[in-house]
PDB file of C-alpha atoms in Angstrom:
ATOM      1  CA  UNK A   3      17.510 -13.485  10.029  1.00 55.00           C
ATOM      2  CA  UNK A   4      17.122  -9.932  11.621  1.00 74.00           C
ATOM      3  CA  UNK A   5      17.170  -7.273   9.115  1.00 78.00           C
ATOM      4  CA  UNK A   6      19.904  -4.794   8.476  1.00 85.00           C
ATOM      5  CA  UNK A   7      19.390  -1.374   9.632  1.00 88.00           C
ATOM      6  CA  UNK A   8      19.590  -0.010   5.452  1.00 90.00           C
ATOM      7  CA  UNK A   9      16.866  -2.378   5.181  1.00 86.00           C
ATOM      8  CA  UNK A  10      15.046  -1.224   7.425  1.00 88.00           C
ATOM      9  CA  UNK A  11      15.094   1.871   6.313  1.00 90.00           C
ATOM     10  CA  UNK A  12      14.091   1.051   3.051  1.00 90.00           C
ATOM     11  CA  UNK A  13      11.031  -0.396   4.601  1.00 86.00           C
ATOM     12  CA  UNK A  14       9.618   2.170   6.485  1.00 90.00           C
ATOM     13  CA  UNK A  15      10.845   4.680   3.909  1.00 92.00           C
ATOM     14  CA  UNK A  16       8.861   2.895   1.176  1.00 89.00           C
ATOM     15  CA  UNK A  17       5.273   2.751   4.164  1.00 88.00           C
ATOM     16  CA  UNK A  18       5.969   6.298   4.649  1.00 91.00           C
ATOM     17  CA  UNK A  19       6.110   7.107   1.202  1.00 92.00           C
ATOM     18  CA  UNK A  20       2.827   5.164   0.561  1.00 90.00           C
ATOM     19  CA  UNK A  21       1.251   7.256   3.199  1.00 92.00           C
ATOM     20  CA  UNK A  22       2.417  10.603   1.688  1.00 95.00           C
ATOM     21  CA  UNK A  23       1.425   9.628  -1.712  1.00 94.00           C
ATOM     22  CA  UNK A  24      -2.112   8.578  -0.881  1.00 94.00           C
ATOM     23  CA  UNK A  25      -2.387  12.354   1.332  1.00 95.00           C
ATOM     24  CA  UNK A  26      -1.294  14.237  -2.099  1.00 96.00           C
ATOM     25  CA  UNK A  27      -3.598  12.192  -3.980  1.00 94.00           C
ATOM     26  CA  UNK A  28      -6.155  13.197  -1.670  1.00 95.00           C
ATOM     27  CA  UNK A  29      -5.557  16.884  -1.841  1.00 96.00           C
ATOM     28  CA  UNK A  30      -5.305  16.948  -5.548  1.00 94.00           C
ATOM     29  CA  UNK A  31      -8.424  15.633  -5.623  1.00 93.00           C
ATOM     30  CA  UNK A  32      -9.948  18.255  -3.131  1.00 94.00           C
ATOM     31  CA  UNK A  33      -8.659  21.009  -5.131  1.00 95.00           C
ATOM     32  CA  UNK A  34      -9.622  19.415  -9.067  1.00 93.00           C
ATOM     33  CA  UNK A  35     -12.749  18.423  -7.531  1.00 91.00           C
ATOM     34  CA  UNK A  36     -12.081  14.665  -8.746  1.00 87.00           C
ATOM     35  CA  UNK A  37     -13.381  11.747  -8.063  1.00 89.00           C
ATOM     36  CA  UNK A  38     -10.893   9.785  -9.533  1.00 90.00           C
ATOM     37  CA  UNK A  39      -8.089  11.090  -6.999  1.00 90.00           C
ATOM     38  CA  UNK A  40     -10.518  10.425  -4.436  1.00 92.00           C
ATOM     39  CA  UNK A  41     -10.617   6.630  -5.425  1.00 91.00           C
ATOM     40  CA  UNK A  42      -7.617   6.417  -6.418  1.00 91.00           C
ATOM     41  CA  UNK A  43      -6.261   7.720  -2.957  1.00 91.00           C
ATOM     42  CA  UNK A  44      -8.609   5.281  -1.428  1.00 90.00           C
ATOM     43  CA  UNK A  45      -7.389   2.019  -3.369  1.00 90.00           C
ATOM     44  CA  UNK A  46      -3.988   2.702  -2.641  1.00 91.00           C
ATOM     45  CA  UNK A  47      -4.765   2.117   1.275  1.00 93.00           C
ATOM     46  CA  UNK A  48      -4.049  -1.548   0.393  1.00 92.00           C
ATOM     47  CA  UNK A  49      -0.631  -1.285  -0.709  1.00 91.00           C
ATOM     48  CA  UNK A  50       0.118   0.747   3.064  1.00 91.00           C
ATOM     49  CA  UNK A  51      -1.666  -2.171   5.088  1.00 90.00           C
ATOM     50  CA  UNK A  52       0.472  -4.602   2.296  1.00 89.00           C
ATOM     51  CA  UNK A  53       3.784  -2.492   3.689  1.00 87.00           C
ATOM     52  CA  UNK A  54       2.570  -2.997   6.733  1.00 88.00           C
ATOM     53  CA  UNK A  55       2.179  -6.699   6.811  1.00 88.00           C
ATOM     54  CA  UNK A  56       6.055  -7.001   5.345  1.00 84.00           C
ATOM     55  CA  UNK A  57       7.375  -4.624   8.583  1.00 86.00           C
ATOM     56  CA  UNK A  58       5.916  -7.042  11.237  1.00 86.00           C
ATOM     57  CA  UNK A  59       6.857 -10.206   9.326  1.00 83.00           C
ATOM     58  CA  UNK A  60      10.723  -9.203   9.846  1.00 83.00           C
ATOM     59  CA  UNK A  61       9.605  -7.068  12.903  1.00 85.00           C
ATOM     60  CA  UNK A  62       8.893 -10.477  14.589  1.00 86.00           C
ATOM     61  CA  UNK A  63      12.079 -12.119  12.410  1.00 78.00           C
ATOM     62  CA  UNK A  64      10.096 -14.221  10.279  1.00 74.00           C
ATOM     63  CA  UNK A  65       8.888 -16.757  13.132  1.00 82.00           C
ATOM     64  CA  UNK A  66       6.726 -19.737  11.587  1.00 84.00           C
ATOM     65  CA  UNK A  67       3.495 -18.664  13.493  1.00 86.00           C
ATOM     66  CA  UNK A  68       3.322 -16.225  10.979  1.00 85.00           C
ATOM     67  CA  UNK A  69       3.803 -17.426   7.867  1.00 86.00           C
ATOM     68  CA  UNK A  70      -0.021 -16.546   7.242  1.00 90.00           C
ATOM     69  CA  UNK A  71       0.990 -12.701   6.835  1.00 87.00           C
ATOM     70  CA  UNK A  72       3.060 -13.840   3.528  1.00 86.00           C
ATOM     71  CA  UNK A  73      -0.168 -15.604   2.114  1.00 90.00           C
ATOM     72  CA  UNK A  74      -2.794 -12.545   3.056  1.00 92.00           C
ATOM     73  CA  UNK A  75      -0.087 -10.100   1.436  1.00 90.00           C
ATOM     74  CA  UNK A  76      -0.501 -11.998  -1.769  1.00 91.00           C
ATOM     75  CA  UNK A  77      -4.224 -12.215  -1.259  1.00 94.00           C
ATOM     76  CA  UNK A  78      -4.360  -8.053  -0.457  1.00 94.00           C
ATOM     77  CA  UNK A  79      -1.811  -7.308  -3.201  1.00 92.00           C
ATOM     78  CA  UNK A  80      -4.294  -9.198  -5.886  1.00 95.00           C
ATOM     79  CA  UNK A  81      -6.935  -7.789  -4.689  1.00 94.00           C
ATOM     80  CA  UNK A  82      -5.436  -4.163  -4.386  1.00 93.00           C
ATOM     81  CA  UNK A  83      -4.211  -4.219  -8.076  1.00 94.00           C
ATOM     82  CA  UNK A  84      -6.967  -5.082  -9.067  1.00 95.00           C
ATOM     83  CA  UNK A  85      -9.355  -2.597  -7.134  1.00 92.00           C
ATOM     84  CA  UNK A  86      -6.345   0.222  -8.628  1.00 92.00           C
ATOM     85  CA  UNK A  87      -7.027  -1.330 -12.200  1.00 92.00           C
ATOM     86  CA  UNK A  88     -10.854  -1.215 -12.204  1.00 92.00           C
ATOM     87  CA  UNK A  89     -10.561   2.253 -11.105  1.00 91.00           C
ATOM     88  CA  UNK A  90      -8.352   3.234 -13.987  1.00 89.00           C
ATOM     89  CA  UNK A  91     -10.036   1.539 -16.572  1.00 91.00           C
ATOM     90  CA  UNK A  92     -13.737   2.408 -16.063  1.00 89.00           C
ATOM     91  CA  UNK A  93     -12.436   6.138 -15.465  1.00 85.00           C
ATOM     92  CA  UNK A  94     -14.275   8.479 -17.378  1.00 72.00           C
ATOM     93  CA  UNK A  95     -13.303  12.206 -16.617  1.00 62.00           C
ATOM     94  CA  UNK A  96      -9.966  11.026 -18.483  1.00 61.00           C
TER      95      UNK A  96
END
């Protein structure tokens, strides 16, 4: 089923907004000096290659061949939350 174009727009306005939030991150955490902006910016790299992934599943209108990109979303989304949890929790500037 080919996407709608509101759809669409709510998925590249959700990977743009990923890659604008991960640049602001970044500069807060040039001017505080922080390491924790800096991997949090980092981690969140994931969740773009995640949105990504989604785009060229209905990009290519969700042909069988692949169906792999659903299971390595999963996979990177796991793994991204919890790289982004780790680096909350053993924060220590907070």
């Amino acid at each position: 089923m080919i996407l709608s174009y509101p759809t669409w727009l709510i998925h590249i306005a959700s990977s743009m907004e990923w890659f604008l939030s991960i640049e602001l991150i970044w500069e807060l955490a040039n001017q505080l000096k922080s390491d924790f902006n800096y991997k949090l910016s980092c981690s969140m790299i994931l969740f773009v290659y995640n949105a990504i992934l989604a785009c060229t599943w209905h990009f290519f209108e969700n042909i069988e061949f692949l169906e792999w990109l659903i299971l390595s979303q999963s996979v990177i989304t796991l793994v991204a939350n919890i790289g982004l949890s780790i680096i909350v929790i053993t924060d220590k500037e907070n």
